mmCIF file of C-alpha atoms and ligand atoms in Angstrom:
data_model
loop_
_atom_site.group_PDB
_atom_site.id
_atom_site.type_symbol
_atom_site.label_atom_id
_atom_site.label_comp_id
_atom_site.label_asym_id
_atom_site.label_seq_id
_atom_site.Cartn_x
_atom_site.Cartn_y
_atom_site.Cartn_z
ATOM 1 C CA MET A 1 2.507 -11.877 -5.910
ATOM 2 C CA GLU A 2 3.900 -10.289 -8.888
ATOM 3 C CA PHE A 3 3.989 -6.745 -7.609
ATOM 4 C CA MET A 4 1.612 -5.680 -10.912
ATOM 5 C CA ASP A 5 -0.564 -7.888 -9.545
ATOM 6 C CA VAL A 6 -0.339 -6.207 -6.220
ATOM 7 C CA VAL A 7 -1.513 -3.366 -7.964
ATOM 8 C CA VAL A 8 -4.246 -4.550 -9.962
ATOM 9 C CA LYS A 9 -5.486 -6.639 -7.968
ATOM 10 C CA ARG A 10 -5.949 -4.240 -5.066
ATOM 11 C CA ARG A 11 -9.362 -3.193 -3.887
ATOM 12 C CA SER A 12 -11.036 -0.882 -1.341
ATOM 13 C CA ILE A 13 -12.452 -3.461 1.287
ATOM 14 C CA ARG A 14 -15.613 -2.775 3.044
ATOM 15 C CA LYS A 15 -16.685 -5.636 4.691
ATOM 16 C CA TYR A 16 -14.046 -7.562 6.773
ATOM 17 C CA LYS A 17 -14.055 -11.279 8.590
ATOM 18 C CA SER A 18 -13.571 -11.158 12.380
ATOM 19 C CA ASP A 19 -10.193 -13.426 11.745
ATOM 20 C CA PRO A 20 -7.352 -12.175 13.985
ATOM 21 C CA ILE A 21 -4.641 -11.207 11.123
ATOM 22 C CA PRO A 22 -1.055 -13.166 12.101
ATOM 23 C CA GLU A 23 1.576 -10.709 14.072
ATOM 24 C CA ALA A 24 4.163 -12.020 11.169
ATOM 25 C CA LYS A 25 1.730 -10.300 8.113
ATOM 26 C CA LEU A 26 0.953 -7.282 10.627
ATOM 27 C CA LYS A 27 4.721 -6.811 10.803
ATOM 28 C CA ARG A 28 5.342 -7.388 6.994
ATOM 29 C CA VAL A 29 2.941 -4.637 6.474
ATOM 30 C CA LEU A 30 4.186 -1.809 9.228
ATOM 31 C CA GLU A 31 7.315 -2.617 7.629
ATOM 32 C CA ALA A 32 6.863 -1.447 4.452
ATOM 33 C CA ALA A 33 4.618 1.580 5.398
ATOM 34 C CA ARG A 34 8.173 2.166 7.312
ATOM 35 C CA LEU A 35 9.887 1.918 4.471
ATOM 36 C CA ALA A 36 8.431 4.375 2.286
ATOM 37 C CA PRO A 37 10.531 7.525 0.976
ATOM 38 C CA SER A 38 9.714 10.842 2.701
ATOM 39 C CA TRP A 39 10.937 14.746 2.306
ATOM 40 C CA GLY A 40 14.445 14.976 3.594
ATOM 41 C CA ASN A 41 14.186 11.028 4.554
ATOM 42 C CA ARG A 42 12.217 13.005 7.690
ATOM 43 C CA GLN A 43 9.418 10.630 8.181
ATOM 44 C CA CYS A 44 7.388 12.543 9.696
ATOM 45 C CA TRP A 45 4.795 9.317 10.675
ATOM 46 C CA ARG A 46 3.613 7.272 13.640
ATOM 47 C CA TYR A 47 1.176 4.332 13.275
ATOM 48 C CA ILE A 48 -0.853 3.540 15.991
ATOM 49 C CA ILE A 49 -2.118 -0.014 15.841
ATOM 50 C CA VAL A 50 -5.884 -0.076 17.604
ATOM 51 C CA SER A 51 -7.128 -3.971 18.469
ATOM 52 C CA ASP A 52 -9.425 -3.099 21.441
ATOM 53 C CA GLU A 53 -12.514 -3.037 19.974
ATOM 54 C CA ALA A 54 -14.334 -0.435 22.569
ATOM 55 C CA LEU A 55 -11.434 1.957 20.820
ATOM 56 C CA ARG A 56 -12.158 0.732 16.992
ATOM 57 C CA LYS A 57 -15.541 1.453 17.753
ATOM 58 C CA LYS A 58 -14.904 4.782 19.244
ATOM 59 C CA ILE A 59 -12.661 6.407 16.960
ATOM 60 C CA VAL A 60 -14.860 5.582 13.697
ATOM 61 C CA GLU A 61 -17.523 7.529 15.370
ATOM 62 C CA ARG A 62 -18.948 10.321 12.205
ATOM 63 C CA ALA A 63 -18.005 13.563 12.738
ATOM 64 C CA GLY A 64 -20.775 16.537 13.027
ATOM 65 C CA PRO A 65 -24.322 16.698 12.189
ATOM 66 C CA ALA A 66 -26.223 14.873 9.927
ATOM 67 C CA PRO A 67 -26.184 16.323 5.802
ATOM 68 C CA ALA A 68 -28.704 19.551 5.933
ATOM 69 C CA ASP A 69 -29.622 17.776 2.404
ATOM 70 C CA GLY A 70 -31.391 14.767 4.372
ATOM 71 C CA ARG A 71 -28.705 12.614 2.647
ATOM 72 C CA PRO A 72 -28.681 9.380 4.859
ATOM 73 C CA ILE A 73 -25.751 9.101 6.766
ATOM 74 C CA ARG A 74 -23.630 6.069 5.845
ATOM 75 C CA PRO A 75 -23.202 3.769 9.119
ATOM 76 C CA ARG A 76 -19.395 3.306 10.055
ATOM 77 C CA ASP A 77 -19.525 -0.042 12.028
ATOM 78 C CA TRP A 78 -17.862 -1.950 8.869
ATOM 79 C CA ILE A 79 -14.850 0.082 9.709
ATOM 80 C CA ALA A 80 -14.501 -1.038 13.056
ATOM 81 C CA GLN A 81 -15.338 -4.547 12.260
ATOM 82 C CA ALA A 82 -11.809 -4.882 11.057
ATOM 83 C CA PRO A 83 -9.875 -6.630 13.679
ATOM 84 C CA ILE A 84 -7.258 -4.061 13.298
ATOM 85 C CA ILE A 85 -7.615 -0.232 12.623
ATOM 86 C CA ILE A 86 -4.182 1.509 11.839
ATOM 87 C CA VAL A 87 -4.190 5.022 12.751
ATOM 88 C CA GLY A 88 -1.815 7.219 10.411
ATOM 89 C CA CYS A 89 -0.505 10.005 12.169
ATOM 90 C CA ALA A 90 1.844 12.530 11.011
ATOM 91 C CA ASP A 91 4.269 15.455 12.796
ATOM 92 C CA PRO A 92 3.774 17.972 10.845
ATOM 93 C CA THR A 93 6.997 19.885 12.360
ATOM 94 C CA LYS A 94 8.704 16.767 11.117
ATOM 95 C CA SER A 95 8.251 17.670 7.385
ATOM 96 C CA GLY A 96 8.624 20.156 4.722
ATOM 97 C CA ASP A 97 5.806 23.348 4.234
ATOM 98 C CA LYS A 98 8.015 24.494 0.834
ATOM 99 C CA GLU A 99 6.311 26.504 -2.075
ATOM 100 C CA GLY A 100 2.990 25.882 -1.008
ATOM 101 C CA LYS A 101 3.363 21.967 -0.586
ATOM 102 C CA LEU A 102 2.531 20.702 2.393
ATOM 103 C CA TYR A 103 5.062 17.600 2.261
ATOM 104 C CA TYR A 104 3.801 15.626 5.015
ATOM 105 C CA LEU A 105 0.505 15.368 3.380
ATOM 106 C CA LEU A 106 2.529 13.812 0.339
ATOM 107 C CA ASP A 107 4.785 11.881 2.786
ATOM 108 C CA MET A 108 1.750 10.486 4.678
ATOM 109 C CA GLY A 109 0.152 9.018 1.466
ATOM 110 C CA ILE A 110 3.409 7.227 0.081
ATOM 111 C CA SER A 111 3.929 5.672 3.373
ATOM 112 C CA ILE A 112 0.121 4.525 3.517
ATOM 113 C CA GLU A 113 0.262 3.741 0.357
ATOM 114 C CA HIS A 114 2.662 1.021 0.833
ATOM 115 C CA LEU A 115 1.234 -0.227 3.745
ATOM 116 C CA ILE A 116 -2.040 -0.865 1.478
ATOM 117 C CA LEU A 117 0.462 -2.620 -1.214
ATOM 118 C CA ALA A 118 1.912 -4.724 1.234
ATOM 119 C CA ALA A 119 -1.460 -5.829 2.981
ATOM 120 C CA ALA A 120 -3.247 -6.230 -0.537
ATOM 121 C CA ASN A 121 0.193 -9.160 -0.775
ATOM 122 C CA GLU A 122 -0.708 -10.509 2.258
ATOM 123 C CA GLY A 123 -4.067 -11.228 0.998
ATOM 124 C CA LEU A 124 -5.466 -8.598 3.673
ATOM 125 C CA GLY A 125 -7.978 -5.728 2.824
ATOM 126 C CA THR A 126 -7.726 -2.007 3.704
ATOM 127 C CA CYS A 127 -9.443 0.598 2.889
ATOM 128 C CA TRP A 128 -8.041 4.449 3.118
ATOM 129 C CA ILE A 129 -10.418 6.285 5.831
ATOM 130 C CA GLY A 130 -9.528 10.070 4.821
ATOM 131 C CA GLY A 131 -12.385 11.800 6.190
ATOM 132 C CA GLY A 132 -15.597 11.643 8.562
ATOM 133 C CA PHE A 133 -13.973 10.794 11.530
ATOM 134 C CA ASP A 134 -14.286 13.397 14.333
ATOM 135 C CA GLU A 135 -9.991 13.726 14.511
ATOM 136 C CA THR A 136 -10.634 15.357 18.292
ATOM 137 C CA VAL A 137 -12.401 12.126 19.244
ATOM 138 C CA VAL A 138 -9.707 9.959 18.151
ATOM 139 C CA LYS A 139 -6.929 12.034 19.540
ATOM 140 C CA GLU A 140 -8.860 11.787 22.772
ATOM 141 C CA ALA A 141 -9.363 8.300 22.376
ATOM 142 C CA LEU A 142 -5.666 7.410 21.604
ATOM 143 C CA GLY A 143 -4.323 9.932 23.588
ATOM 144 C CA ILE A 144 -2.666 11.715 20.693
ATOM 145 C CA LEU A 145 -0.568 14.394 21.051
ATOM 146 C CA LYS A 146 -1.965 18.340 20.053
ATOM 147 C CA GLU A 147 0.378 18.968 17.054
ATOM 148 C CA ILE A 148 0.398 15.817 15.693
ATOM 149 C CA LYS A 149 -2.653 15.199 12.324
ATOM 150 C CA VAL A 150 -4.400 12.103 12.068
ATOM 151 C CA VAL A 151 -4.541 11.299 8.608
ATOM 152 C CA ALA A 152 -6.290 8.544 7.727
ATOM 153 C CA LEU A 153 -7.556 5.093 9.465
ATOM 154 C CA VAL A 154 -6.967 2.263 7.535
ATOM 155 C CA PRO A 155 -9.003 -0.755 8.925
ATOM 156 C CA LEU A 156 -7.179 -4.203 7.952
ATOM 157 C CA GLY A 157 -8.459 -7.865 8.055
ATOM 158 C CA TYR A 158 -8.963 -10.691 5.893
ATOM 159 C CA PRO A 159 -11.730 -9.206 2.959
ATOM 160 C CA ASP A 160 -15.573 -10.157 3.085
ATOM 161 C CA GLU A 161 -16.324 -9.085 -0.034
ATOM 162 C CA ALA A 162 -14.805 -8.735 -3.303
ATOM 163 C CA PRO A 163 -15.513 -5.886 -4.995
ATOM 164 C CA ASP A 164 -15.128 -5.089 -8.825
ATOM 165 C CA PRO A 165 -12.140 -3.255 -9.752
ATOM 166 C CA ARG A 166 -13.496 0.756 -10.264
ATOM 167 C CA THR A 167 -13.190 2.675 -13.181
ATOM 168 C CA ARG A 168 -9.967 4.688 -14.171
ATOM 169 C CA ASN A 169 -9.361 6.915 -17.131
ATOM 170 C CA SER A 170 -7.090 5.507 -19.734
ATOM 171 C CA LEU A 171 -3.848 5.758 -19.952
ATOM 172 C CA GLU A 172 -4.173 8.079 -22.687
ATOM 173 C CA GLU A 173 -6.329 10.603 -20.971
ATOM 174 C CA ILE A 174 -3.989 10.943 -18.106
ATOM 175 C CA THR A 175 -0.994 11.297 -20.230
ATOM 176 C CA THR A 176 1.131 12.894 -22.949
ATOM 177 C CA LYS A 177 4.192 13.362 -24.303
ATOM 178 C CA ASN A 178 6.894 16.293 -24.631
ATOM 179 C CA HIS A 179 3.583 19.122 -24.155
ATOM 180 C CA TRP A 180 0.143 19.112 -21.739
HETATM 181 C C1 LIG B 201 -7.172 9.566 -0.003
HETATM 182 C C2 LIG B 201 -8.164 8.572 0.109
HETATM 183 C C3 LIG B 201 -9.013 9.038 1.096
HETATM 184 C C4 LIG B 201 -10.243 7.925 0.775
HETATM 185 N N1 LIG B 201 -10.703 8.248 1.936
HETATM 186 C C5 LIG B 201 -12.410 7.342 1.841
HETATM 187 C C6 LIG B 201 -13.333 7.571 2.804
HETATM 188 O O1 LIG B 201 -13.282 8.219 3.803
HETATM 189 N N2 LIG B 201 -14.057 6.858 3.035
HETATM 190 C C7 LIG B 201 -13.994 5.559 2.027
HETATM 191 O O2 LIG B 201 -15.433 4.422 2.332
HETATM 192 N N3 LIG B 201 -13.324 5.704 1.057
HETATM 193 C C8 LIG B 201 -12.057 5.946 0.869
HETATM 194 N N4 LIG B 201 -11.385 6.266 -0.101
HETATM 195 C C9 LIG B 201 -10.890 5.065 -0.945
HETATM 196 C C10 LIG B 201 -11.584 5.507 -2.183
HETATM 197 O O3 LIG B 201 -13.232 5.604 -2.351
HETATM 198 C C11 LIG B 201 -11.543 4.294 -3.219
HETATM 199 O O4 LIG B 201 -9.959 4.281 -3.495
HETATM 200 C C12 LIG B 201 -11.895 4.684 -4.814
HETATM 201 O O5 LIG B 201 -12.847 4.901 -4.649
HETATM 202 C C13 LIG B 201 -11.487 3.775 -5.679
HETATM 203 O O6 LIG B 201 -11.754 2.221 -5.108
HETATM 204 P P1 LIG B 201 -10.568 1.734 -5.477
HETATM 205 O O7 LIG B 201 -9.706 1.555 -3.987
HETATM 206 O O8 LIG B 201 -11.432 0.024 -4.924
HETATM 207 O O9 LIG B 201 -9.491 1.172 -6.075
HETATM 208 C C14 LIG B 201 -10.324 7.280 -0.117
HETATM 209 C C15 LIG B 201 -9.084 6.960 -0.947
HETATM 210 C C16 LIG B 201 -8.100 7.854 -0.816
HETATM 211 C C17 LIG B 201 -6.999 7.356 -1.551
#
């Protein structure tokens, strides 16, 4: 696909087919993450490819008690339905913490977005899962070291839905020329 087509057509996908992902596609997706720029080229990331079904179910378990305001707990089973969950981990000591900026989070953001766009280019769906999971459970299940941060879970699979685009602010709203 043309680059802008990938950008325009990508969606967060929350329903997946169980069809397996060809190795060549998975490799290209991970390669895109690998080639991302990072603070000082430190490449603080590590990606764990979770295909085992029991592990997938385990790592998406919701953290903490039900919301006190009575909101229903959204089931998280859809995440584990994807044939693969990519767990995006960072070693903060390999990145920078300068002028109040935690660069490991920026590094991960760029690398994961590379991965997500590459997946869209392969006809694969993803959804950035930034919260709601229990980092302790994920770490224990996957043997992740104490000092490592689990930044995101990214389910990866063939989409079983075609959501409409979500709204975005206009270019006029988000850009100005020469001053705020
Ligand atoms: C940093 C980040 C964290 C996110 N965390 C979640 C999440 O925990 N659960 C979820 O369902 N979607 C999550 N999303 C997906 C957003 O809800 C989604 O990108 C946004 O609504 C726009 O929709 P689109 O991706 O289809 O354009 C996250 C996205 C980002 C960039």
